[in-house]
mmCIF file of C-alpha atoms and ligand atoms in Angstrom:
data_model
loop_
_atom_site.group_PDB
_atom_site.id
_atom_site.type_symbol
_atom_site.label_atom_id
_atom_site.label_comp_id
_atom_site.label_asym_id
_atom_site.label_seq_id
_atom_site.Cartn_x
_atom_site.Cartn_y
_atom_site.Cartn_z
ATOM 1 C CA UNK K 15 35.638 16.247 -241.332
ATOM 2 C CA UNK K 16 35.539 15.093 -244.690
ATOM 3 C CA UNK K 17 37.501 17.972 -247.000
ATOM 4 C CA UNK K 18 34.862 19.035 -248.791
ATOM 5 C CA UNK K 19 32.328 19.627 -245.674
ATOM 6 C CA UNK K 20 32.692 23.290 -246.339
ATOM 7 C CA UNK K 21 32.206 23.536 -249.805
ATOM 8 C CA UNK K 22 29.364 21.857 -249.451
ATOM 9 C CA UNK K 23 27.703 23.772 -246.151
ATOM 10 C CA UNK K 24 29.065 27.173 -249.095
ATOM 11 C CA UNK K 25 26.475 25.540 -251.443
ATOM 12 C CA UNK K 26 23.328 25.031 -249.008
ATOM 13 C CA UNK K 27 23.970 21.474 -248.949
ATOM 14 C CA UNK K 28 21.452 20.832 -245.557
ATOM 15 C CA UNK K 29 22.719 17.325 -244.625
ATOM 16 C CA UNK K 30 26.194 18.814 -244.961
ATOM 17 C CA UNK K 31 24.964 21.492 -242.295
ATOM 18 C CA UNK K 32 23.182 19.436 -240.185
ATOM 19 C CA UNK K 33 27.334 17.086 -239.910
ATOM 20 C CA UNK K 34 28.583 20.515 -239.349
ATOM 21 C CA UNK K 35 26.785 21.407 -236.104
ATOM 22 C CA UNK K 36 26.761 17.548 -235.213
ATOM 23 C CA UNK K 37 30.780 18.538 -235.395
ATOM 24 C CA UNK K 38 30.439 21.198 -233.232
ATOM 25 C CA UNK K 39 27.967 19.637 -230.478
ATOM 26 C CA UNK K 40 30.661 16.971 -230.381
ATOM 27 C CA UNK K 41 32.557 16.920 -227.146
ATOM 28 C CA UNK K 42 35.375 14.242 -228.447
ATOM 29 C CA UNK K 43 38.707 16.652 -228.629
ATOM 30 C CA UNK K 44 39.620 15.850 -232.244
ATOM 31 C CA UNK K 45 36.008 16.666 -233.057
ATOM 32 C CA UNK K 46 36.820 20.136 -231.578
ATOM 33 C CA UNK K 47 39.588 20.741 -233.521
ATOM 34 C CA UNK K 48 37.839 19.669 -236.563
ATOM 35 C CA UNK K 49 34.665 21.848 -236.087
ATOM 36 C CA UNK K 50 37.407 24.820 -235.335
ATOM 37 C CA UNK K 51 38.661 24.124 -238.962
ATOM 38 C CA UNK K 52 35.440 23.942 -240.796
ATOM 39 C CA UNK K 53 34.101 27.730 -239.059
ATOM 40 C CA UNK K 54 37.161 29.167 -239.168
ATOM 41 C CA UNK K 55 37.343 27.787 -243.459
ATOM 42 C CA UNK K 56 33.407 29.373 -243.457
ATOM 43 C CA UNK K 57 34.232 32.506 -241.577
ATOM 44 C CA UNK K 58 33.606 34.698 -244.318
ATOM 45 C CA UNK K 59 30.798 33.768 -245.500
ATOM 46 C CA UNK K 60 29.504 34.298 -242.356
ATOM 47 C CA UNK K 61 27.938 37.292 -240.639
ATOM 48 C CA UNK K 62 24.873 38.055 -243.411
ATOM 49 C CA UNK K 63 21.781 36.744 -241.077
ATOM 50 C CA UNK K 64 19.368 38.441 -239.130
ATOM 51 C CA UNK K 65 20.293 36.644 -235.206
ATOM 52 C CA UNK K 66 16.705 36.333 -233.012
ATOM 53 C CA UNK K 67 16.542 35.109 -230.247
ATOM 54 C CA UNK K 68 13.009 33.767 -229.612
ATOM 55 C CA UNK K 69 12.157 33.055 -226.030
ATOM 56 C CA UNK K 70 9.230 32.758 -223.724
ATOM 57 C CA UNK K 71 8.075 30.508 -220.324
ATOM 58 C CA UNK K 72 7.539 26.564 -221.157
ATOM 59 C CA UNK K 73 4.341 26.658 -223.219
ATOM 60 C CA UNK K 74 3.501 30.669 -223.925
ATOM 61 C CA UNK K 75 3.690 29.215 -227.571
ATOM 62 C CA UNK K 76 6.988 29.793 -228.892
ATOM 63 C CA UNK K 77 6.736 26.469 -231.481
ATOM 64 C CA UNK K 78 3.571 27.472 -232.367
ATOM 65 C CA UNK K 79 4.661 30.987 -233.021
ATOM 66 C CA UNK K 80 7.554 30.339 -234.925
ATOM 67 C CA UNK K 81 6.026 27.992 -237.314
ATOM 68 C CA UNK K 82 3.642 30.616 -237.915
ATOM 69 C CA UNK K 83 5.662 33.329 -238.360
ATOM 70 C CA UNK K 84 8.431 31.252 -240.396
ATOM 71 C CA UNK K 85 6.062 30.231 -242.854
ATOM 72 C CA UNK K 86 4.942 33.937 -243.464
ATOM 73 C CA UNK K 87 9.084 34.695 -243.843
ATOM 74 C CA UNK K 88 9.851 31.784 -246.118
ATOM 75 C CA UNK K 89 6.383 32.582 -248.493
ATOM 76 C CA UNK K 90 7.954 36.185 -248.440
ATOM 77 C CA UNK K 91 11.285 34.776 -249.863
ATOM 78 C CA UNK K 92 13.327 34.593 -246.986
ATOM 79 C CA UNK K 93 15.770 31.643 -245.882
ATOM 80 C CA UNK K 94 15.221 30.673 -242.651
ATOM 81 C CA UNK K 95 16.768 28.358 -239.901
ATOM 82 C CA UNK K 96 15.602 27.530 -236.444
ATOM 83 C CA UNK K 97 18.089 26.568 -233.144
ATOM 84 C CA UNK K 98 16.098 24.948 -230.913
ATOM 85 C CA UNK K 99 17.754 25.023 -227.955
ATOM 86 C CA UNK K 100 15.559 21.676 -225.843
ATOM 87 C CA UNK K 101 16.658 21.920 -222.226
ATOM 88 C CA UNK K 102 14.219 18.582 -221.453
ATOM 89 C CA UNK K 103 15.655 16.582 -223.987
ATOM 90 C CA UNK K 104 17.981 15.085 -221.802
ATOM 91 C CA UNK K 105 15.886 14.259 -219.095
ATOM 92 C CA UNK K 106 12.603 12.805 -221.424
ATOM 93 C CA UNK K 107 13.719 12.726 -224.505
ATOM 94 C CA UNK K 108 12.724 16.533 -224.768
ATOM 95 C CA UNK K 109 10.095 17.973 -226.657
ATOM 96 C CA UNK K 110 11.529 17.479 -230.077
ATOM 97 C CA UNK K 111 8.864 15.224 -231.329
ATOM 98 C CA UNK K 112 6.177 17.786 -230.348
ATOM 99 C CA UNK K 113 8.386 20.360 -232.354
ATOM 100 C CA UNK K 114 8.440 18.243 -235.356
ATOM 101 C CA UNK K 115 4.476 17.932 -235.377
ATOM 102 C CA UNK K 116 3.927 21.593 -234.566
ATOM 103 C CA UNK K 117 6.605 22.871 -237.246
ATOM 104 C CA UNK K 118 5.649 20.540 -239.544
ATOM 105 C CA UNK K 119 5.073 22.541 -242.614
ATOM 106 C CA UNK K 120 8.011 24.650 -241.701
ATOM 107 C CA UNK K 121 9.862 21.480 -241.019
ATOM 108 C CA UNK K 122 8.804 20.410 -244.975
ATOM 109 C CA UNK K 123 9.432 23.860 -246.615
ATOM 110 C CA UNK K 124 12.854 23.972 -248.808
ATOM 111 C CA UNK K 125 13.761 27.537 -247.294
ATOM 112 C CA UNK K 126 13.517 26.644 -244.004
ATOM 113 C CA UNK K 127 15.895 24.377 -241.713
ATOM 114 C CA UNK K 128 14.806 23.247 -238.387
ATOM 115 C CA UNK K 129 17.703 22.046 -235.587
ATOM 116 C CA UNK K 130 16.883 20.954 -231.801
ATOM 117 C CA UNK K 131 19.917 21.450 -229.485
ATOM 118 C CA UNK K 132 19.954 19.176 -226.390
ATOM 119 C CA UNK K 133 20.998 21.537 -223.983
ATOM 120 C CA UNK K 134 23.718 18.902 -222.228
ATOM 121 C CA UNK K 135 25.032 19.508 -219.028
ATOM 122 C CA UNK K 136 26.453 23.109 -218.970
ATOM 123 C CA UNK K 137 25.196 26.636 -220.314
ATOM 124 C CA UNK K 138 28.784 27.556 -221.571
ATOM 125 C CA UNK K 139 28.530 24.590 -223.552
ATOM 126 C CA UNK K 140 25.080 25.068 -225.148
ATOM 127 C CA UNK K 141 25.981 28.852 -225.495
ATOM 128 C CA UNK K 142 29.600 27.592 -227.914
ATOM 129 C CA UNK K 143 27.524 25.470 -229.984
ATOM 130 C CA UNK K 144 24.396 27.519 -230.847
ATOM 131 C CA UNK K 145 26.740 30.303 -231.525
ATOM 132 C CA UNK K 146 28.828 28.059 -234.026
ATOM 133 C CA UNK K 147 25.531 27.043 -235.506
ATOM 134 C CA UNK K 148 24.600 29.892 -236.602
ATOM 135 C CA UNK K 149 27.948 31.131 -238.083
ATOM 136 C CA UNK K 150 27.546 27.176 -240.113
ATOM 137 C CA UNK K 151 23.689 28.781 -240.421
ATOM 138 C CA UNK K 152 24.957 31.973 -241.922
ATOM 139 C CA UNK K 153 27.419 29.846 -244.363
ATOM 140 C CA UNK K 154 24.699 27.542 -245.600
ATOM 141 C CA UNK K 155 23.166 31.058 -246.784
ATOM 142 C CA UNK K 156 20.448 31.391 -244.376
ATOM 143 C CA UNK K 157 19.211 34.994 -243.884
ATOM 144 C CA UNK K 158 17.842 34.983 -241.042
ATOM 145 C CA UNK K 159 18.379 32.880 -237.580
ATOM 146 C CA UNK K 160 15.835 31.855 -234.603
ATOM 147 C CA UNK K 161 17.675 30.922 -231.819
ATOM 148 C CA UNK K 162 14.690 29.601 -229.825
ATOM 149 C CA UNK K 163 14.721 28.897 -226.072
ATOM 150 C CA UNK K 164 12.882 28.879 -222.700
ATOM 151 C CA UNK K 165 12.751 31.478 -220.915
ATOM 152 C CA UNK K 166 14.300 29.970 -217.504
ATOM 153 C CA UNK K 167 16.145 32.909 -216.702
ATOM 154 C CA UNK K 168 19.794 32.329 -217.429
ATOM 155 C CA UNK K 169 18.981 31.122 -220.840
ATOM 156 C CA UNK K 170 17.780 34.457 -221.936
ATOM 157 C CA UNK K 171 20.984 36.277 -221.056
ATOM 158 C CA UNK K 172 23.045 33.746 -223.343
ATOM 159 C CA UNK K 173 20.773 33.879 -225.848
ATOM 160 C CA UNK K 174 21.220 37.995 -225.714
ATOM 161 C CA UNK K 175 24.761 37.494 -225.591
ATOM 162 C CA UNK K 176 24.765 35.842 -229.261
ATOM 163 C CA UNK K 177 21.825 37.541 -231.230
ATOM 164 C CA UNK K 178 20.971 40.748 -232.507
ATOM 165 C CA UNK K 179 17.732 40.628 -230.811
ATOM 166 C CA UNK K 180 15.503 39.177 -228.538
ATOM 167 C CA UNK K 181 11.639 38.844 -229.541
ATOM 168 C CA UNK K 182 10.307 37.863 -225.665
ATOM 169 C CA UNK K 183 6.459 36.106 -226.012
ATOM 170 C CA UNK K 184 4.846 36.319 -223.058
ATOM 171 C CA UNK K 185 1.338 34.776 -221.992
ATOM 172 C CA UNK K 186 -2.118 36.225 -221.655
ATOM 173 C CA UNK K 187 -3.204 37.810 -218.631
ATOM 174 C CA UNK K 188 -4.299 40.690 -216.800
ATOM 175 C CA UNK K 189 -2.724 42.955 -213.628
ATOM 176 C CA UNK K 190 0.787 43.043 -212.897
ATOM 177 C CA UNK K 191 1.245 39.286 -213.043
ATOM 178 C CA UNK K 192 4.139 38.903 -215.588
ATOM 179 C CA UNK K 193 2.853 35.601 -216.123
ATOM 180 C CA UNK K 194 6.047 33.315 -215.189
ATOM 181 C CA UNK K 195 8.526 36.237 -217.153
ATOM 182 C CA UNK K 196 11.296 38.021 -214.630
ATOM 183 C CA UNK K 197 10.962 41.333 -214.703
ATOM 184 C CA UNK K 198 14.890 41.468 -215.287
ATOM 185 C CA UNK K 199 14.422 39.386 -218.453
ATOM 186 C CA UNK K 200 11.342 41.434 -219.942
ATOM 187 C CA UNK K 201 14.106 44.355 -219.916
ATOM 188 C CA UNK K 202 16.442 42.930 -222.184
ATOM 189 C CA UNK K 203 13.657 42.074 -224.967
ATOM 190 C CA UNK K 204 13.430 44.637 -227.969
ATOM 191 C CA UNK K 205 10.385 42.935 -229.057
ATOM 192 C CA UNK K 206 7.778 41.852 -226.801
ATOM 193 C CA UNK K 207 4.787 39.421 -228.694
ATOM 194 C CA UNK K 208 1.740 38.876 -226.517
ATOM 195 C CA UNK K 209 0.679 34.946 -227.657
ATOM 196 C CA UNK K 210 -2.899 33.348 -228.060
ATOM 197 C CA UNK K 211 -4.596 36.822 -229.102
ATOM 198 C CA UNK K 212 -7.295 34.666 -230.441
ATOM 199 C CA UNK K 213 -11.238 33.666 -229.231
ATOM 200 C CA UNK K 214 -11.503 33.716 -225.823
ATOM 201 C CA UNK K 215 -8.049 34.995 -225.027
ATOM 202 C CA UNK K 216 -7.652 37.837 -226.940
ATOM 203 C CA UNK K 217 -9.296 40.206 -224.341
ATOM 204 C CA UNK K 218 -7.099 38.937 -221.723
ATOM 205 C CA UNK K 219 -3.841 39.467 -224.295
ATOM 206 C CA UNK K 220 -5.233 42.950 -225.127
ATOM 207 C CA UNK K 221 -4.824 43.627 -221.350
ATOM 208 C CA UNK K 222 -1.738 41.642 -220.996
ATOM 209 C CA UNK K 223 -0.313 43.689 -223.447
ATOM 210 C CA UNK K 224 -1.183 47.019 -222.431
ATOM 211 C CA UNK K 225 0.388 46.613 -219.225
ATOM 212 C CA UNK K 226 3.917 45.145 -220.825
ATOM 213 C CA UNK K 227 3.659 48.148 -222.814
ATOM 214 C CA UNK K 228 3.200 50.757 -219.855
ATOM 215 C CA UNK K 229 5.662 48.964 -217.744
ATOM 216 C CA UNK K 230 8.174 49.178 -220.215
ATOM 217 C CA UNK K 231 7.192 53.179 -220.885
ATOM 218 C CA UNK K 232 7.947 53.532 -217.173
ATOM 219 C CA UNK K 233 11.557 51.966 -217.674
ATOM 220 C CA UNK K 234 12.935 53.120 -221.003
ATOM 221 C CA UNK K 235 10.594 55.870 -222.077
ATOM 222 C CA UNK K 236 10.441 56.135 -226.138
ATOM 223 C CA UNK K 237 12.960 53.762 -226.522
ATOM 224 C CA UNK K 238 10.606 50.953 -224.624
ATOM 225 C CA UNK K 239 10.708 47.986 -226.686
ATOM 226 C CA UNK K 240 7.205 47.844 -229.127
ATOM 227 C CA UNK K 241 4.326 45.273 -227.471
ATOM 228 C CA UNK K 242 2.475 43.207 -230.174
ATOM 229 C CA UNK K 243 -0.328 41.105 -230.116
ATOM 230 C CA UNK K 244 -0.203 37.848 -232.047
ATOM 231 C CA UNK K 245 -1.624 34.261 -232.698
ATOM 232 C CA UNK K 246 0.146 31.439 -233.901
ATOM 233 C CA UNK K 247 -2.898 29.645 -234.559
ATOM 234 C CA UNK K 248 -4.637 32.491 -236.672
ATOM 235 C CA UNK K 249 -1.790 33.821 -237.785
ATOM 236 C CA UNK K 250 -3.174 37.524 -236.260
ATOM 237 C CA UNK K 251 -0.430 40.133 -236.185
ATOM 238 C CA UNK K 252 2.679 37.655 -237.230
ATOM 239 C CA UNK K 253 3.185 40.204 -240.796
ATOM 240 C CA UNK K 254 3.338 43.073 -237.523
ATOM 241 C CA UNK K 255 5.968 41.309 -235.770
ATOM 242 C CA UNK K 256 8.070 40.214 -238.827
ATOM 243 C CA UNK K 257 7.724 44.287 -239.839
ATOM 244 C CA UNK K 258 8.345 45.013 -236.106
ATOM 245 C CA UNK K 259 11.580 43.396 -236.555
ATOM 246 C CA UNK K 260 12.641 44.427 -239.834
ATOM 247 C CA UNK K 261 12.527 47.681 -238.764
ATOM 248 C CA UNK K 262 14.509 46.814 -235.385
ATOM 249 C CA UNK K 263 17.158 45.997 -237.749
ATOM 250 C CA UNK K 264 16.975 48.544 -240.697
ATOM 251 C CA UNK K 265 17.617 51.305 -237.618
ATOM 252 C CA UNK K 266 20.029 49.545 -235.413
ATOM 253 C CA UNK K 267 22.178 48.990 -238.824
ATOM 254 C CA UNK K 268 22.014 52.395 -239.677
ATOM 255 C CA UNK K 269 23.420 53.533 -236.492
ATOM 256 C CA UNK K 270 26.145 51.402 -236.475
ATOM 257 C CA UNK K 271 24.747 49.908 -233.162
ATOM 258 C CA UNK K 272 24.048 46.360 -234.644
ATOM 259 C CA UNK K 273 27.925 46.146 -236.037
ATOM 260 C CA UNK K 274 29.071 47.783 -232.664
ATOM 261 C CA UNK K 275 26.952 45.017 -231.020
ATOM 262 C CA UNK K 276 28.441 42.047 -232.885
ATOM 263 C CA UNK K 277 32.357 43.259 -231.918
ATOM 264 C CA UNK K 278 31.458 43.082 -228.503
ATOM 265 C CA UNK K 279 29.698 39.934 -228.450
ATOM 266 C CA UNK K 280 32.429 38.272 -230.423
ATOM 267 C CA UNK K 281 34.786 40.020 -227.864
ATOM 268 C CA UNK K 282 33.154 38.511 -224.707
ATOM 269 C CA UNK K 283 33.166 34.934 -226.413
ATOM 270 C CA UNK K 284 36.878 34.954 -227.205
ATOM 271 C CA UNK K 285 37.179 35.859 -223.052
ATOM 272 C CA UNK K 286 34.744 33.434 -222.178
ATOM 273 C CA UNK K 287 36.759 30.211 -224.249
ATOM 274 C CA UNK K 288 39.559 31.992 -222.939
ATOM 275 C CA UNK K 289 38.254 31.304 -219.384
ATOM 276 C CA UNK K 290 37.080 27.986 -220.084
ATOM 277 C CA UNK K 291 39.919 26.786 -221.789
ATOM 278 C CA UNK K 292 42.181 27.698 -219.090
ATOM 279 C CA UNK K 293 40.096 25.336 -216.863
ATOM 280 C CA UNK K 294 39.922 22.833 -219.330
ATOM 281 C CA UNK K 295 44.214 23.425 -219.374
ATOM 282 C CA UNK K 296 44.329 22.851 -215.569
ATOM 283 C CA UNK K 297 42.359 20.060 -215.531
ATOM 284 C CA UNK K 298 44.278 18.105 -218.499
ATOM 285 C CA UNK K 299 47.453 17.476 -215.770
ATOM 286 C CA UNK K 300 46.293 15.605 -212.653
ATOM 287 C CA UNK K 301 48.529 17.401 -210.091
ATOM 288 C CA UNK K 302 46.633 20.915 -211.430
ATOM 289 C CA UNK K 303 43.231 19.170 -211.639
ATOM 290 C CA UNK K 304 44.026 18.252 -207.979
ATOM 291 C CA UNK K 305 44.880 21.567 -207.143
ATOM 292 C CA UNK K 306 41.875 23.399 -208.806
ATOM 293 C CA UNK K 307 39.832 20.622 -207.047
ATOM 294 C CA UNK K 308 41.096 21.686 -203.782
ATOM 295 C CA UNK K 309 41.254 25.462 -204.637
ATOM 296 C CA UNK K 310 37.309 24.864 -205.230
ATOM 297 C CA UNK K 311 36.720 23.174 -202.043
ATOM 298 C CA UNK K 312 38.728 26.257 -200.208
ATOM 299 C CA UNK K 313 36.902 28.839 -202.170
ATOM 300 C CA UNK K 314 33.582 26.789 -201.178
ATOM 301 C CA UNK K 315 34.764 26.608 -197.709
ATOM 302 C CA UNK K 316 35.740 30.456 -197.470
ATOM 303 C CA UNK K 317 39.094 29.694 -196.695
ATOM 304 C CA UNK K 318 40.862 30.648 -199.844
ATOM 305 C CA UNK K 319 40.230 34.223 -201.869
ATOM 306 C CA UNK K 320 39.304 32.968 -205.866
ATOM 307 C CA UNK K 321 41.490 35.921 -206.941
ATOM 308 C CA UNK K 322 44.080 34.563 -205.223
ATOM 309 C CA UNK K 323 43.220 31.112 -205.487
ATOM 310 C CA UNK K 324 43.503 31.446 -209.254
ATOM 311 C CA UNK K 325 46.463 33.527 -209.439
ATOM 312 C CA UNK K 326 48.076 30.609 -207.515
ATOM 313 C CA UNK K 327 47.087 28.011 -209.931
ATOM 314 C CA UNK K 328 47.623 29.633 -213.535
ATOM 315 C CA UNK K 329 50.856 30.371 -211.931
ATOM 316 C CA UNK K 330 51.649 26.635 -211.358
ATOM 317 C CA UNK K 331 50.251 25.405 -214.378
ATOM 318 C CA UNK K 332 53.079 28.113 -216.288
ATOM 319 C CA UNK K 333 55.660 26.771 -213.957
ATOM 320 C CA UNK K 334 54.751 23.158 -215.587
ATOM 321 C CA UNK K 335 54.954 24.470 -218.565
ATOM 322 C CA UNK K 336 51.109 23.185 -219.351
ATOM 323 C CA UNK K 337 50.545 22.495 -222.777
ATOM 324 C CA UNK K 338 46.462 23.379 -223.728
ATOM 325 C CA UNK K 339 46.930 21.910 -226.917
HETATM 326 N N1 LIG W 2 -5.269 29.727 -228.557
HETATM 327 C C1 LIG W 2 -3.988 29.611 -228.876
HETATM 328 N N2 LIG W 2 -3.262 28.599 -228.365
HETATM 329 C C2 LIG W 2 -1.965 28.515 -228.700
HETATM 330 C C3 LIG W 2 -1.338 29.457 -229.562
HETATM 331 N N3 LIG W 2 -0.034 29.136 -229.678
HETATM 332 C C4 LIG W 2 0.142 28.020 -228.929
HETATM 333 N N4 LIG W 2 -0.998 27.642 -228.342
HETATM 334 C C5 LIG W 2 -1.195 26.466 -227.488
HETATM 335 O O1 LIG W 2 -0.344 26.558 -226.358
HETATM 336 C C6 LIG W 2 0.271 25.299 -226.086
HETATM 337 C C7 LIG W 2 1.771 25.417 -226.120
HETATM 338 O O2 LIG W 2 2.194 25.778 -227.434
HETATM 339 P P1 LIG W 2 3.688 25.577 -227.930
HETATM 340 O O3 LIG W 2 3.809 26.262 -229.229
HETATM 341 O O4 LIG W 2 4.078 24.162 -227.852
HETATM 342 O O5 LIG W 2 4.447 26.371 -226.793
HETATM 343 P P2 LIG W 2 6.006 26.378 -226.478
HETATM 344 O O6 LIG W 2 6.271 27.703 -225.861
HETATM 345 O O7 LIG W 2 6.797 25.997 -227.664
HETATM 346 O O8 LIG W 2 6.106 25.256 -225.390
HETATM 347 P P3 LIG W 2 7.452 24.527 -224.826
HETATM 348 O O9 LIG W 2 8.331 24.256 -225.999
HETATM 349 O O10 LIG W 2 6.930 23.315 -224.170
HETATM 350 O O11 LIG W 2 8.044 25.507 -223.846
HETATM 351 C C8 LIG W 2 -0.276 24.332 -227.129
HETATM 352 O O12 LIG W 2 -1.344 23.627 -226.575
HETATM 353 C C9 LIG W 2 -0.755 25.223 -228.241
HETATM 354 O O13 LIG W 2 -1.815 24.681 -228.959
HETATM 355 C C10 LIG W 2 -2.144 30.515 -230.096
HETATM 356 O O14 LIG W 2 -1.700 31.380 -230.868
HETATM 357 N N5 LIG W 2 -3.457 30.534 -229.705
HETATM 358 MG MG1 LIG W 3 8.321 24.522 -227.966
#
């Protein structure tokens, strides 16, 4: 890290934002350590952006949507960036190139900043990043944060875990097909944007959409989270949703439940390093790496209790008198 990397992420400098979260993707140790510095010199400028998750099944028309709907925020005044969180990009090179062409005038616009994520190996490790981005996000003096992903399942709950909201889009279509969407995951969304409500599949969102809506009157009565109808490609309804949210967040910040909601997720991500740094601990001496190896083949084999199991080995690694660092 170069000393002046935060000064310059402080004054919007974007190629200084873009090392940043390069920094923090970085898996090299000293890169770690160096990315640790750099948040914790930006911490407080940090916490002044609206978090979104944006998420949806592969092709619902999340790129699409938030192209649309960034280019209404950033014409409005707003400062917006976009985590793309690309789960194929390992495999095929990902989808990034078909992101750049269909955000390409959000892509071009001076108030807006556009970042794929390769998703790499594990979700913890995704989840630490794209939550450091957005604190290096918040720095840079963006106002408001997509954290975009598909909607795979598991991806959904991290993405809950480190936003103040997540806007679900979910396909056209009629009955109770959910249209590729677990039911578990259409619960945690306090938006809900029905895509492609344009020509010949508007009637089928109009449906698709009414029956989000009842379902979700059956679950959480009055407090269901609001159904919208929009198009990326006409642009119908995008003003609804960006008012939709606003006023998601003008309530949930009066009622102290958006501050309340930040402690808690900064809580569980200091207990979730905590846990994966006392793996990483174990594994840094090879007699404990051994052991955790075995302790996993045990557990696997149900021969060993985990509680147990771990008990036994942060006990040994204190005995050795580990050092994580
Ligand atoms: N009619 C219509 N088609 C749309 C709309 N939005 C997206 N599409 C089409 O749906 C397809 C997928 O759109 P994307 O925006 O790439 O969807 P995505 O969810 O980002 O897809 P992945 O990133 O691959 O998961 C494309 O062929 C788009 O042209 C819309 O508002 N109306
Ligand atoms: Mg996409």
């Amino acid at each position: 890290m170069t000393a002046d990397l935060p000064a310059r992420i402080a004054a919007g400098d974007r190629r200084a934002l873009a090392r940043g979260i390069t920094l923090v993707e970085s898996t090299l140790a000293a890169d770690r350590v160096a990315a640790e510095d750099l948040i914790t010199a930006l911490l407080p400028r940090t916490g002044g952006a609206l978090r979104v998750g944006v998420s949806g099944p592969p092709g619902v028309g999340k790129s699409t949507f938030i192209e649309s709907f960034g280019l209404h925020l950033v014409a409005g005044g707003r400062r917006l960036a976009v985590l793309a969180v690309d789960p194929s990009s390992r495999i095929s090179g990902g989808s990034i190139l078909g992101d750049k062409t269909r955000m390409s005038a959000l892509a071009q616009h001076p108030s807006a900043y556009i970042r794929p994520t390769p998703a790499g190996d594990q979700l913890g490790g995704v989840a630490r990043h794209t939550r450091e981005a957005i604190l290096l996000c918040e720095a840079a003096g963006f106002d408001m944060v997509l954290v975009e992903t598909v909607g795979v399942g598991q991806s959904e709950t991290a993405v809950v875990d480190m936003t103040d909201f997540l806007v679900l889009l979910a396909q056209p279509g009629g009955g109770d097909d959910l249209q590729g969407i677990k039911r578990g995951i259409v619960e945690l969304a306090d938006l809900v944007l029905v895509t492609k409500s344009d020509g010949e599949l508007a009637a089928a969102a109009g449906r698709a959409a009414a029956d989000h809506q009842s379902a979700l009157h059956l679950l959480h009565g009055p407090e269901a989270a609001p159904v919208l109808l929009v198009s990326g490609l006409t642009g119908a309804g995008i003003a609804e949703a960006a008012a939709a949210l606003d006023a998601l967040q003008a309530k949930a910040a009066a009622s102290g439940r958006l501050a309340g909601k930040r402690a808690g997720q900064a809580i569980s991500w200091l207990r979730s390093e905590l846990v994966q740094q006392v793996v990483e601990w174990l594994a840094q001496d090879p007699a404990l790496a051994a052991g955790l190896a075995a302790a996993e083949r045990a557990v696997a084999a149900g021969r060993a209790l985990p509680s147990a199991a771990a008990r036994r080995l942060v006990r040994e690694g204190l005995r050795m008198g580990g050092d994580s660092r």
